[in-house]
Each structure stands twice: as C-alpha cells, then as structure tokens.
mmCIF file of C-alpha atoms and ligand atoms in Angstrom:
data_model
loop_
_atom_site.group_PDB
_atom_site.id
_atom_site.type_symbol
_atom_site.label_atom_id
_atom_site.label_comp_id
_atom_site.label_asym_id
_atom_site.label_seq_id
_atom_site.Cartn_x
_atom_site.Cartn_y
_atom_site.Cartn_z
ATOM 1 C CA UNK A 69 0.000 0.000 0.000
ATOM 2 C CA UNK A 70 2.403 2.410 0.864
ATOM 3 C CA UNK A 71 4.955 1.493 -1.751
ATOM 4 C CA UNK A 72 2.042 2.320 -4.540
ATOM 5 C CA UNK A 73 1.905 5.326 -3.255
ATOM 6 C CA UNK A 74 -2.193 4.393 -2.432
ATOM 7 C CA UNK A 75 -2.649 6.442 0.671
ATOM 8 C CA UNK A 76 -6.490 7.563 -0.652
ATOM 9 C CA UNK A 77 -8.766 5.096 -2.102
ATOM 10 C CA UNK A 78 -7.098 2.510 -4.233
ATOM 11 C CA UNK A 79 -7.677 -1.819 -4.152
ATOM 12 C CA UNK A 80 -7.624 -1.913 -0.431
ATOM 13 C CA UNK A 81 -10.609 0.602 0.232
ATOM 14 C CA UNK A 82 -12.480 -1.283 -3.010
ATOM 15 C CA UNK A 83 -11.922 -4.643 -0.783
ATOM 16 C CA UNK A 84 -12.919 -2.890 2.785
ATOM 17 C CA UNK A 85 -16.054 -1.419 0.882
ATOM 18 C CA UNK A 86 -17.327 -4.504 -0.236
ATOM 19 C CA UNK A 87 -16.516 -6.413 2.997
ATOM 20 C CA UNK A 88 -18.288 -4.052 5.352
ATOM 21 C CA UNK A 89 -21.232 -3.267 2.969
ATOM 22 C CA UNK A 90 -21.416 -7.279 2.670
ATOM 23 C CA UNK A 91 -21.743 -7.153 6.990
ATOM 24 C CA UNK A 92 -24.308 -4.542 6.829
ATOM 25 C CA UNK A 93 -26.209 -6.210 4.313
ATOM 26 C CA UNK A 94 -26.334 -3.488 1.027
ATOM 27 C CA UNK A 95 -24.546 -4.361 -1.957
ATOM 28 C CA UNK A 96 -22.588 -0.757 -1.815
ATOM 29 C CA UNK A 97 -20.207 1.073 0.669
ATOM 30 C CA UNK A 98 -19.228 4.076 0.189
ATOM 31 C CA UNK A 99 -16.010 5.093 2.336
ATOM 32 C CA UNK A 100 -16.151 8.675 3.561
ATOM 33 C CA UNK A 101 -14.254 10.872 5.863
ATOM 34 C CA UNK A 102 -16.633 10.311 8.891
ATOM 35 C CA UNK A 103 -19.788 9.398 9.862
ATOM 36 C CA UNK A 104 -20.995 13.053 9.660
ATOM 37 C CA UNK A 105 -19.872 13.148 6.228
ATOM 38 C CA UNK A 106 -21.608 9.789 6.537
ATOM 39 C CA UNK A 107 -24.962 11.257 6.669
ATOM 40 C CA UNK A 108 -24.048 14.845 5.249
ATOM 41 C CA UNK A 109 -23.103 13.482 1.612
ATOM 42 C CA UNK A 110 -26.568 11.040 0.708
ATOM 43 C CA UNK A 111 -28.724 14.716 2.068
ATOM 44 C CA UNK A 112 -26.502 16.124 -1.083
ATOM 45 C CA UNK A 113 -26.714 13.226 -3.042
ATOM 46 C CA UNK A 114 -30.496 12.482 -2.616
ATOM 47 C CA UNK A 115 -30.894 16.359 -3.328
ATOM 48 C CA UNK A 116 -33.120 17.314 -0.048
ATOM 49 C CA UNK A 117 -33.293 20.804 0.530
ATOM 50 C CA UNK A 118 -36.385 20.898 2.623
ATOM 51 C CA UNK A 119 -37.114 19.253 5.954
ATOM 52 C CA UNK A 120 -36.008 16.446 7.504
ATOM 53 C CA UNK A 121 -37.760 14.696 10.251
ATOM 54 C CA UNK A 122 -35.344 13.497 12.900
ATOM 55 C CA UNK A 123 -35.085 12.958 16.830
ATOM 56 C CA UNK A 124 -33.917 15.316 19.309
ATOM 57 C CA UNK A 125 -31.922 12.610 21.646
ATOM 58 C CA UNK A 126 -28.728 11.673 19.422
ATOM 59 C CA UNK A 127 -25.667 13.252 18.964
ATOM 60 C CA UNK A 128 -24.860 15.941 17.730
ATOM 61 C CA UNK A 129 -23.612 15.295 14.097
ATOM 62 C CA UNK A 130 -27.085 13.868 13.087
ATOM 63 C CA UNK A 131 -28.665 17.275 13.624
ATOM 64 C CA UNK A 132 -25.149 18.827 12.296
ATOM 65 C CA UNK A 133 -25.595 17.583 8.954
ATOM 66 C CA UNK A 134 -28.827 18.582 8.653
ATOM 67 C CA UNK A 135 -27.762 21.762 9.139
ATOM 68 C CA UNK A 136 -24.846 21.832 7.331
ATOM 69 C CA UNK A 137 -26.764 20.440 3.948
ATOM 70 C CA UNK A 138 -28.912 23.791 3.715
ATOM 71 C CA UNK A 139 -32.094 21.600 5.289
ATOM 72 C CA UNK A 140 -34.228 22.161 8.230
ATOM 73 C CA UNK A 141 -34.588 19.390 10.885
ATOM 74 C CA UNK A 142 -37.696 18.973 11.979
ATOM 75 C CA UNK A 143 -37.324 17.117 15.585
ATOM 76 C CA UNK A 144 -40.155 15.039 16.949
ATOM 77 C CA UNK A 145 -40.630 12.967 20.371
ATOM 78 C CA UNK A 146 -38.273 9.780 21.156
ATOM 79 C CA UNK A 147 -40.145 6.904 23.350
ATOM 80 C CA UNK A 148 -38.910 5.618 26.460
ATOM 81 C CA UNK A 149 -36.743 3.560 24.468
ATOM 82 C CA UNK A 150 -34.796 6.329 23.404
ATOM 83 C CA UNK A 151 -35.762 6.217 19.601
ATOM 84 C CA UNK A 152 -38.029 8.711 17.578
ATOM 85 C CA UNK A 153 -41.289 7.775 18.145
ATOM 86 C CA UNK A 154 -42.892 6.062 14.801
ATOM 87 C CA UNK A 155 -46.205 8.348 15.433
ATOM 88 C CA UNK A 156 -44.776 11.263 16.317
ATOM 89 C CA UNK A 157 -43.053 10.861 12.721
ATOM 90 C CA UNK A 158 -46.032 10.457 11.088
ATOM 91 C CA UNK A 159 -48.064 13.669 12.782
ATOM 92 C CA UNK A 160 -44.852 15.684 11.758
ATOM 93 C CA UNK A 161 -45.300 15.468 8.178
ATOM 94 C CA UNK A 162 -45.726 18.805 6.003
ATOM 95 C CA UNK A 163 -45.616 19.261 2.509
ATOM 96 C CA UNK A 164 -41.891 20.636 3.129
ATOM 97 C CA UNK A 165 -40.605 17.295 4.255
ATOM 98 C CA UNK A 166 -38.682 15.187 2.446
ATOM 99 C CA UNK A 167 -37.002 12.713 4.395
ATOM 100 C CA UNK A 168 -36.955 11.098 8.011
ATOM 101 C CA UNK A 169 -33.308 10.336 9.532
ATOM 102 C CA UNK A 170 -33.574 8.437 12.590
ATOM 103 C CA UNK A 171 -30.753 6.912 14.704
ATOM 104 C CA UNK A 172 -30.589 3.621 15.737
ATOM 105 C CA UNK A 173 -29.400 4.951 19.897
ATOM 106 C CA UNK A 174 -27.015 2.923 21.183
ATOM 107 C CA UNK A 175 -27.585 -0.049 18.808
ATOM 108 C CA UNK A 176 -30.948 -0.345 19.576
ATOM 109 C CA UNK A 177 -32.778 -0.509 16.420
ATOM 110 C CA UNK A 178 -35.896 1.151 15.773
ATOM 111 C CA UNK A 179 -38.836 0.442 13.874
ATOM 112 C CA UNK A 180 -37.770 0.439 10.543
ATOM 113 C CA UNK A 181 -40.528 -1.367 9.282
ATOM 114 C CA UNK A 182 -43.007 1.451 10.372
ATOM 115 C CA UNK A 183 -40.939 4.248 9.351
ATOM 116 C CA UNK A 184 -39.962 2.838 5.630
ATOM 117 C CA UNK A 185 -44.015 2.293 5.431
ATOM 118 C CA UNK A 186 -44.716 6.002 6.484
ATOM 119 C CA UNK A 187 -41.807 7.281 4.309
ATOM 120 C CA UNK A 188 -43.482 5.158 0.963
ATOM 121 C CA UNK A 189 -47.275 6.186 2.182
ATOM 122 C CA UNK A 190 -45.703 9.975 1.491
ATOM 123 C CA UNK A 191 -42.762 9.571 -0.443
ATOM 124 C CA UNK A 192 -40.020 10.609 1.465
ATOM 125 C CA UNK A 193 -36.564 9.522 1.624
ATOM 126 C CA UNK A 194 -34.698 7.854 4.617
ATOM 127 C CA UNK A 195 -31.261 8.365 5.848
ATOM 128 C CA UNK A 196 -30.625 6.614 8.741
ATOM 129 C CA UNK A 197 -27.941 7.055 11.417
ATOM 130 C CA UNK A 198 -26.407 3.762 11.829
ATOM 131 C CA UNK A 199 -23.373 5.052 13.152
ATOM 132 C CA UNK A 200 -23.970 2.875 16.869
ATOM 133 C CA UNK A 201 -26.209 0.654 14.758
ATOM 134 C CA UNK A 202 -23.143 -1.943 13.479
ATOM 135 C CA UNK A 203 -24.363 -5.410 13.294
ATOM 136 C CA UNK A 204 -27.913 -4.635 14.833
ATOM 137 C CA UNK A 205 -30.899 -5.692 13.177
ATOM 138 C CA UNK A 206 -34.485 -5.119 12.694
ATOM 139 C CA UNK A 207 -37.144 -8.211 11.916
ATOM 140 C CA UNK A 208 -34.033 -9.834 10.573
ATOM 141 C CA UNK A 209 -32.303 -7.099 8.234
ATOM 142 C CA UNK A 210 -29.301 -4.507 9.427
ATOM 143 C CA UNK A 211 -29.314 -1.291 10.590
ATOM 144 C CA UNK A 212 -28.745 0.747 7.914
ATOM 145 C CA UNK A 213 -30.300 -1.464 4.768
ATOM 146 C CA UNK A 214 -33.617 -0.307 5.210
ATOM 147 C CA UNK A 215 -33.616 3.083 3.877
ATOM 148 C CA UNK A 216 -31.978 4.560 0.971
ATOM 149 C CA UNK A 217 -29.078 5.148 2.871
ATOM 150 C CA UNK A 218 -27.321 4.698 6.127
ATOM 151 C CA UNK A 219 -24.522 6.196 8.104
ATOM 152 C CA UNK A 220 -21.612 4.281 9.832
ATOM 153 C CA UNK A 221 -18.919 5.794 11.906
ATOM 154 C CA UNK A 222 -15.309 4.182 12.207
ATOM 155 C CA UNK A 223 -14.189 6.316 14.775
ATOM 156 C CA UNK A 224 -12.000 4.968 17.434
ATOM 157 C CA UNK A 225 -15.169 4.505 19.896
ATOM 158 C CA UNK A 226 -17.396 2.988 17.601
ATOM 159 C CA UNK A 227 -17.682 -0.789 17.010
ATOM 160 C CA UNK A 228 -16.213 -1.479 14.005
ATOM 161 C CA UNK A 229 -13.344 1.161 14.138
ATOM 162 C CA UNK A 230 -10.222 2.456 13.164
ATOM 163 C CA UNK A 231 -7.105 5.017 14.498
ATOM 164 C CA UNK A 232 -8.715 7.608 12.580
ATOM 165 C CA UNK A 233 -11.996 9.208 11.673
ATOM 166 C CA UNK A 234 -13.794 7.805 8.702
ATOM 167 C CA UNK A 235 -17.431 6.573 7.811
ATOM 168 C CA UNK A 236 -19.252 4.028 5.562
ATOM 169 C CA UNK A 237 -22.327 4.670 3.307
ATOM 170 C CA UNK A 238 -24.083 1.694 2.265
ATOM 171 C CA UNK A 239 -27.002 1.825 -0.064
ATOM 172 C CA UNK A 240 -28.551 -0.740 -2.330
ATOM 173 C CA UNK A 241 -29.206 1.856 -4.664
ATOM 174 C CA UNK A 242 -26.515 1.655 -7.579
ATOM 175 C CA UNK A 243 -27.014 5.070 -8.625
ATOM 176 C CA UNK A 244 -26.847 6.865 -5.879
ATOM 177 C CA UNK A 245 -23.405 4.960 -4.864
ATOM 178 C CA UNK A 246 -21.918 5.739 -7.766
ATOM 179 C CA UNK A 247 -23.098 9.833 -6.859
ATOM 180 C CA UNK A 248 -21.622 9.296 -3.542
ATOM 181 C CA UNK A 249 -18.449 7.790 -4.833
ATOM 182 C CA UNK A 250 -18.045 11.111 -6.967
ATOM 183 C CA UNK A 251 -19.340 13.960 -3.998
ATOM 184 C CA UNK A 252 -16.326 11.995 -1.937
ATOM 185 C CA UNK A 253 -13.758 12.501 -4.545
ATOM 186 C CA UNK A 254 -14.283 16.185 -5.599
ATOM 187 C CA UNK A 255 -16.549 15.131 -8.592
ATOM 188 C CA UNK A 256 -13.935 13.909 -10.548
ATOM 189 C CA UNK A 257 -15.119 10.673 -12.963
ATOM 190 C CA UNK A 258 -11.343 10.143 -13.504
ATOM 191 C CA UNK A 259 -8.280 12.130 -13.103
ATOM 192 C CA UNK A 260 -9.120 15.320 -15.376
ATOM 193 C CA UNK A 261 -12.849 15.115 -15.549
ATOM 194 C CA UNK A 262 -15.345 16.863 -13.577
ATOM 195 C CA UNK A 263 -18.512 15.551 -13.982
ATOM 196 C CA UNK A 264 -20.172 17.465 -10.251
ATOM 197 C CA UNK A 265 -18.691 20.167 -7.620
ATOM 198 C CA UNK A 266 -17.752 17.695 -5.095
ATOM 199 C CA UNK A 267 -15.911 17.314 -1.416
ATOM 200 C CA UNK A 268 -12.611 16.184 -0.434
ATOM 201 C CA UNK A 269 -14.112 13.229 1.939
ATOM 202 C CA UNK A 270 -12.174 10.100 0.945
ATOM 203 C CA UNK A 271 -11.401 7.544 3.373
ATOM 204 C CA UNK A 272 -7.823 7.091 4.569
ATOM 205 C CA UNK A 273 -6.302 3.984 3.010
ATOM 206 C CA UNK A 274 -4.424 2.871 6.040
ATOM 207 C CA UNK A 275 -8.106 3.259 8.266
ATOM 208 C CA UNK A 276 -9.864 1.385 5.597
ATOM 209 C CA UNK A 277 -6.806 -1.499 6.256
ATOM 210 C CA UNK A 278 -6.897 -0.982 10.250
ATOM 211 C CA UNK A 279 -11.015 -1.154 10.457
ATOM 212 C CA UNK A 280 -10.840 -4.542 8.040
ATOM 213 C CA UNK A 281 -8.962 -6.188 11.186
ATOM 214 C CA UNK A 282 -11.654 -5.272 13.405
ATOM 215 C CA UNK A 283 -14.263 -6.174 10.636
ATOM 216 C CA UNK A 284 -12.304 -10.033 11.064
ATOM 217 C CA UNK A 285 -13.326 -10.083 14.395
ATOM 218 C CA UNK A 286 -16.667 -8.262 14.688
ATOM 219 C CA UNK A 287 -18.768 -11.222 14.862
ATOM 220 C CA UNK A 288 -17.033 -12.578 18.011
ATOM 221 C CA UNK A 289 -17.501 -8.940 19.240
ATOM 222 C CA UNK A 290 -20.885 -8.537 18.726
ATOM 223 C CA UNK A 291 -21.398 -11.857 20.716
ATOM 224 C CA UNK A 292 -19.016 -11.248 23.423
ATOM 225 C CA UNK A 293 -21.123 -7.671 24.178
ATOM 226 C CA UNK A 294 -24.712 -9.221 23.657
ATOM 227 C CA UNK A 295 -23.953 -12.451 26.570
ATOM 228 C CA UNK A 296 -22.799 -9.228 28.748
ATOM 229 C CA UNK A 297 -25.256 -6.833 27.892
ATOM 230 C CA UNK A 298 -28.105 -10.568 28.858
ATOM 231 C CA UNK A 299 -26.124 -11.003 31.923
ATOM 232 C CA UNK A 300 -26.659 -7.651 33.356
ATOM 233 C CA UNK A 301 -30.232 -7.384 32.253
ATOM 234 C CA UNK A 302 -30.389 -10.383 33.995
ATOM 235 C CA UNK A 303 -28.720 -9.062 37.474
ATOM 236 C CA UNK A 304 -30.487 -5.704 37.038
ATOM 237 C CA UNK A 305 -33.923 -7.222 37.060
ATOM 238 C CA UNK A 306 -36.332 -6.677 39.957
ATOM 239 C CA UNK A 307 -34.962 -3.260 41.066
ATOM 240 C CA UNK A 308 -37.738 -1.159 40.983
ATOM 241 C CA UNK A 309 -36.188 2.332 40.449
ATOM 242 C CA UNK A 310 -34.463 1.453 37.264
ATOM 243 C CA UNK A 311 -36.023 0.988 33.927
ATOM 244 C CA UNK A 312 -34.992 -0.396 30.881
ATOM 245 C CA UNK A 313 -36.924 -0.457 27.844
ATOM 246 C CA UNK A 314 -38.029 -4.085 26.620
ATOM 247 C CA UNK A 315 -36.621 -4.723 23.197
ATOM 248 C CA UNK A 316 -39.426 -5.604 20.550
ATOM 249 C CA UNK A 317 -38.966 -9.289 19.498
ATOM 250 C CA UNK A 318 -37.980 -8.018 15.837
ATOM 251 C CA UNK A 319 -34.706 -6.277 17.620
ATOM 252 C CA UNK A 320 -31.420 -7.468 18.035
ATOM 253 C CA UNK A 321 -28.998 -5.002 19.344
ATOM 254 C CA UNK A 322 -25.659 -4.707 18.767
ATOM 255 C CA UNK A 323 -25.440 -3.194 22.311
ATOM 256 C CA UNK A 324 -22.802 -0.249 21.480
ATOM 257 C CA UNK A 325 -24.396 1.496 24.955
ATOM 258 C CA UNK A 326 -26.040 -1.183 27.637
ATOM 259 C CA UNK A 327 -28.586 1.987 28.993
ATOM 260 C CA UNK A 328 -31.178 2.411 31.523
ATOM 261 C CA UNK A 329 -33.574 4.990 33.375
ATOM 262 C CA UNK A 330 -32.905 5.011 36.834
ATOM 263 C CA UNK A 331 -33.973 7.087 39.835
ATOM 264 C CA UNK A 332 -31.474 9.719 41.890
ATOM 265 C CA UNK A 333 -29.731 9.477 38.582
ATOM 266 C CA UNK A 334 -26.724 11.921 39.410
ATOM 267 C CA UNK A 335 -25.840 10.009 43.171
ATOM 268 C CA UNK A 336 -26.034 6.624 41.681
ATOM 269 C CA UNK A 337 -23.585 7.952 38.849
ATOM 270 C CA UNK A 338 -21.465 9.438 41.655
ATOM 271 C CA UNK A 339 -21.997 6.140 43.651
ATOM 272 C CA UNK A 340 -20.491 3.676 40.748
ATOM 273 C CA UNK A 341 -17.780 6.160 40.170
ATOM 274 C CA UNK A 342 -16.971 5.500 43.433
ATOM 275 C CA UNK A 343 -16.480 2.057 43.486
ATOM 276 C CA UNK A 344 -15.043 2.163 40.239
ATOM 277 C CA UNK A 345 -17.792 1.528 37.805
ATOM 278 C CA UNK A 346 -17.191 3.719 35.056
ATOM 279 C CA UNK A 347 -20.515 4.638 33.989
ATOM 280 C CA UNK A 348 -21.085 7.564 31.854
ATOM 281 C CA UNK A 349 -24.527 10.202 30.618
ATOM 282 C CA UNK A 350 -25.081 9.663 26.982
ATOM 283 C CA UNK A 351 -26.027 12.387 26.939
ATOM 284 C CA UNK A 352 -27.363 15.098 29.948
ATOM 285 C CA UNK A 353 -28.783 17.629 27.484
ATOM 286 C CA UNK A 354 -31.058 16.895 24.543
ATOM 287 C CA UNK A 355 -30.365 18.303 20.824
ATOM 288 C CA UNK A 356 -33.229 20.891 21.289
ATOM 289 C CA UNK A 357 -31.634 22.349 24.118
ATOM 290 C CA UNK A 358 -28.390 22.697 22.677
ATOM 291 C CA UNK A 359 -27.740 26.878 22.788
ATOM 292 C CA UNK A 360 -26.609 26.429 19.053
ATOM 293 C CA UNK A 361 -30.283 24.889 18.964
ATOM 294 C CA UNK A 362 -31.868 27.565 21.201
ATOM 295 C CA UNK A 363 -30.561 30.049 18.603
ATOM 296 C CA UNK A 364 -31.622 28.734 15.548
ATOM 297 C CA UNK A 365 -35.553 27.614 16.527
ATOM 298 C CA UNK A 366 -35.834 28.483 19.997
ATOM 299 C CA UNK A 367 -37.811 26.878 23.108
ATOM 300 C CA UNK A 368 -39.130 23.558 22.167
ATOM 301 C CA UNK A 369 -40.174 20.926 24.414
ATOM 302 C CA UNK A 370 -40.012 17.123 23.712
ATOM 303 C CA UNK A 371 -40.707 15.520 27.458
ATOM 304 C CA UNK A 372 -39.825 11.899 26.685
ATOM 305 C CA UNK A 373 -36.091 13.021 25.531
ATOM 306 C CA UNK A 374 -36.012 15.489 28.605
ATOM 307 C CA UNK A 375 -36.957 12.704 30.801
ATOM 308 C CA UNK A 376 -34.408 10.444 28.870
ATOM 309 C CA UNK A 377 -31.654 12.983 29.229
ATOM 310 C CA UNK A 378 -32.494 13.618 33.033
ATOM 311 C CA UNK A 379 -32.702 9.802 33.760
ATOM 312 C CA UNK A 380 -30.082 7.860 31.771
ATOM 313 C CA UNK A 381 -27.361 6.247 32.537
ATOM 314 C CA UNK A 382 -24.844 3.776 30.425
ATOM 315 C CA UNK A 383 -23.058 0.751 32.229
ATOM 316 C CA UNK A 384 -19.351 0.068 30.756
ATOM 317 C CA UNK A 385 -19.760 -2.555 28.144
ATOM 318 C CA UNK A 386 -17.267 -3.909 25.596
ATOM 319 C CA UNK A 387 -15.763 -7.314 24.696
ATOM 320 C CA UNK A 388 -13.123 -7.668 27.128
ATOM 321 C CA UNK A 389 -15.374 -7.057 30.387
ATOM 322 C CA UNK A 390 -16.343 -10.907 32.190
ATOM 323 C CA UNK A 391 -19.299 -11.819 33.709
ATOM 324 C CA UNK A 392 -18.045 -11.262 37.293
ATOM 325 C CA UNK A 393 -17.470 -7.623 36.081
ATOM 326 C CA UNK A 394 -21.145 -7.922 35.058
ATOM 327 C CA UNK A 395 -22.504 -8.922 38.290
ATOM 328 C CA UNK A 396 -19.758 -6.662 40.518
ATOM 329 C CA UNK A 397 -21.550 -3.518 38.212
ATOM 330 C CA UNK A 398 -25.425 -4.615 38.931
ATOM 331 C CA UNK A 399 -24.565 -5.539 42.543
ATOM 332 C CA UNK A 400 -22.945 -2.190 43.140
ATOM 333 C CA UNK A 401 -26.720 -0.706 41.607
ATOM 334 C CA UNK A 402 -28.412 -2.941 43.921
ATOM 335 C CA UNK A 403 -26.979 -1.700 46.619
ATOM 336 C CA UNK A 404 -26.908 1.775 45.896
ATOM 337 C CA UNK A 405 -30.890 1.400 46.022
ATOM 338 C CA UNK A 406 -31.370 -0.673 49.097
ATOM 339 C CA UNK A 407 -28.502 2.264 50.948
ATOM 340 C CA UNK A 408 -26.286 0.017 51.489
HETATM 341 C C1 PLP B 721 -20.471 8.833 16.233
HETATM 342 C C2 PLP B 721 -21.782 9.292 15.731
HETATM 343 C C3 PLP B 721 -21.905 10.116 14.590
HETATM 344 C C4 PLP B 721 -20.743 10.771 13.906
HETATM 345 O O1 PLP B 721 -19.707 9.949 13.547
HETATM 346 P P1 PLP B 721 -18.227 10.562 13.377
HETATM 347 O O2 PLP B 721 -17.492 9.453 12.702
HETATM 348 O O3 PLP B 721 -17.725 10.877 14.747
HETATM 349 O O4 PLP B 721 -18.335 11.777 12.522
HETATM 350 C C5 PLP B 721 -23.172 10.417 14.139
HETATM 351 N N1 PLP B 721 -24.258 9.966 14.761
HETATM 352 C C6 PLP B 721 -24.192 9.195 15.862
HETATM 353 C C7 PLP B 721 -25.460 8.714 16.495
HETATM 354 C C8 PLP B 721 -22.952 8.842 16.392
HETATM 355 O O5 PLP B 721 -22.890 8.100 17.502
#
C-alpha cells in the first residue's frame, strides 16, 4: 500500500467497501471521511433541501448535517426507548418534508418497518444514522439497509473502528453509490474530468486497512457484548427504580451502549464512580436544548427526551469485560438502592 503510493482510495478501500457493505447487508459502501460526512453526503446526493424529520436525543452530528446540507430538521418525540417515536413521525409530516433520519441509539434498532411504510405512504426519503447501529438488526435485516441510505462511523469509539476518523455509506441503490463515490472525490469521474462540484471526503487507506482487522473479528464482538449486555439485564432485574426499555422481538442489538432509566440518577452515577464503575450520561442535554439549537428555533419541548436525558445512565460494556465484572456492576446498583 504504501509502496504504490495508495494512501487515498485505491484496491484496499475497493476490498474494505465490499466487505463491510457485505456485513451490513447493502450491496454498496461508500467510504467517507466520517460518519458526519456519513450522513451529510446522501442529504446532497439524494438532493433534499427541505425538511427532515429526525429525533432530538442523538448526537450531535445527526442534527449537524442537517444543518450543514442547507435543510431544516424537523425534531419530533423519542419513546422511552430512546428512539423517535414512529407516530410522532407520522403527525410531523408537512408538505416541506422530504425525508426522516432516525438513529438507531445505542444499537438499539428502531422500527424500521413502520418508518420505511410512512416514508413510501408519502414519499419521502430515509437516511438513517447507523453510526452505533453496526451489526444490529431489525425483523431480521441490518441497521442501515432499510432506507436509501445509512450512516456508519469508524471512529476509534465505535464498534467497528479504526485510528482515525472515517465513515461508511451503504445503499442498495446503484445510482446513488456511484453519486456518492463522486461527492467523496471532488466530482472527478477520472483524473481530469469533472462531472459534479464535489468534497474532499475520501477515506484514509491505512483506516480502511486498520477497520478490516476489526471487521475479522466483529462477529465474536458482537457476541461477546450481547452475553454481557443478557447477563446484566439479567442481574439488574427486579430493582424497581431502574427501567430499561423491553426490546421488541424483531430487535437485536448490537449493544454499542447497555442503557437504563434510573432514579437519583446523578448520586447513583457518583456512587459507581466510586467504586469504580465507570458509567457515563449519553447524553445530559437533549439536541433541542443545545444553545446552538436555542438560537436557531428556539424553546421547544419534547418531554420523553427530557426525561431520557435527566434519567439515563450507560453501564461500561465492551468485549473484554467478564461476567463477574457484570454482576460486581449490577450488585454495586443494587446496593446503591437498598442504601447500602
Ligand atoms: C459517532 C456518531 C456520529 C458521527 O460519527 P463521526 O465518525 O464521529 O463523525 C453520528 N451519529 C451518531 C449517532 C454517532 O454516535
């Protein structure tokens, strides 16, 4: 690789494409940048320029690219699950929308087969943010392969990652691909030809090689975090001031965040921390409250991402945690809530 002189695109990104597009099941990846370029460059390629219906509990890129891509984001309600609420989608549509973007939070996939109905039922597109959606899946198909696009993220945190930041776009449409491939690469059709005013949003060659190693592995990953993420639903159950969502028979998560509502939020954070539990707040302050939000559209009030943003709380999770570090993290909830 680096005695071709391929340090952008070349055989080894056309190899890592195909492989992780294969994973995700779509017949196309696209390798971008980042995942905000990720969901930025199909809002370009798709041409939206209107409104886009998405949630107001995600990070912040989703909302970002909106932004970014001369479109307005229209946010509606999450459930207690954390993902936009199907209904509220559908109550949301004008005649300015023209696409829905929702984000599969924390793995946990949403339901994609009621928001590709409402999006045919009024012909809208759908981008969705699959960026902590890796290997999940909905009634049997990924995250990501539902819509006409979806946006992975290799960044170091993420499941399938590299050293560097970079994204994936997979699509089963052929055409648009083949748009996206050009927006990436300045427009250019070959070396001297322009064929569209473009980016400069190519993956790196050497994080297309580091994030095929991972790729290798990911199935024994994805395992290793769902047994942990069954174990501590399992220790966590019967405390009556957490709640966690139950996940719909057609979801399988990938669990990139293992997340809960619980009571006292704040002590019991400052309680694990304490014992050495490194739990974390993804995240304490909802998109719509954002001041860059707050100057753009003002007040708006969604309660059930308030409540999510006020209550939430994310256990460590990852492959190399055991099942004793499983039940040392629930017992250390447990007894948080009895005083002990
Ligand atoms: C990480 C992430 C992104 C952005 O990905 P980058 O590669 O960091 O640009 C977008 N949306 C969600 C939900 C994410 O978690």
């Amino acid at each position: 690789m680096v005695e071709r002189g391929s340090f952008t695109l070349g055989e080894e990104v056309d190899i890592f494409e195909k492989a992780y597009a294969e994973h995700c099941g779509s017949p196309h990846g696209i390798g971008v940048a980042s995942g905000t370029d990720a969901l930025f460059l199909p809002l370009k390629a798709l041409g939206i320029t209107g409104s886009v219906i998405t949630t107001p509990y995600t990070f912040y890129a989703t909302t970002a690219s909106i932004v970014n891509a001369g479109c307005q984001p229209i946010f509606v309600d999450v459930r207690d699950d954390f993902n936009i609420d199907p209904e509220a989608i559908e109550a949301a549509i004008t005649p300015d929308v023209e696409c829905i973007m929702p984000v599969h939070w924390g793995g946990r996939p949403c339901n994609m087969t009621a928001i590709t109905q409402i999006a045919k039922n009024h012909g809208l597109a759908v981008i969705e943010d699959a960026a902590q959606a890796f290997g999940s899946t909905w009634d049997g198909k990924s995250c990501g392969s539902w819509g006409n696009a979806g946006a992975f993220s290799l960044h170091p945190l993420k499941i399938v990652n590299g050293w560097l930041d970079a994204g994936v776009i997979t699509t089963h449409e052929a055409a648009l691909a083949d748009k996206l491939r050009l927006l990436r690469n300045h427009g250019l059709r070959n070396r001297d030809t322009v064929e569209m005013w473009g980016y400069n949003s190519r993956i790196d060659t050497v994080e297309a090689v580091i994030a095929h190693h991972v790729l290798n592995k990911v199935d024994d990953i994805l395992v290793a975090r769902r047994a942990f993420a069954a174990r501590l639903n399992d220790r966590l159950s019967g405390i009556d001031e957490i709640y966690t969502a139950p996940m719909p028979e057609e979801a399988n998560s990938n669990f990139y965040l293992f997340t809960f509502l619980a009571q006292r939020r704040d002590e019991l954070v400052a309680y694990l921390i304490q014992r050495g539990v490194e739990c974390k707040i993804h995240y304490p302050v909802p998109i719509h409250r954002q001041p860059a939000a707050i100057a753009m559209w003002g007040e708006q009030s969604f309660p059930v991402a308030e409540r999510c943003a006020d209550e939430t709380i994310s256990l460590p999770i990852h492959e190399f945690l055991s099942m004793e570090d499983a039940d040392f993290m629930a017992d250390a909830v447990r007894s948080f809530y009895k005083g002990k």
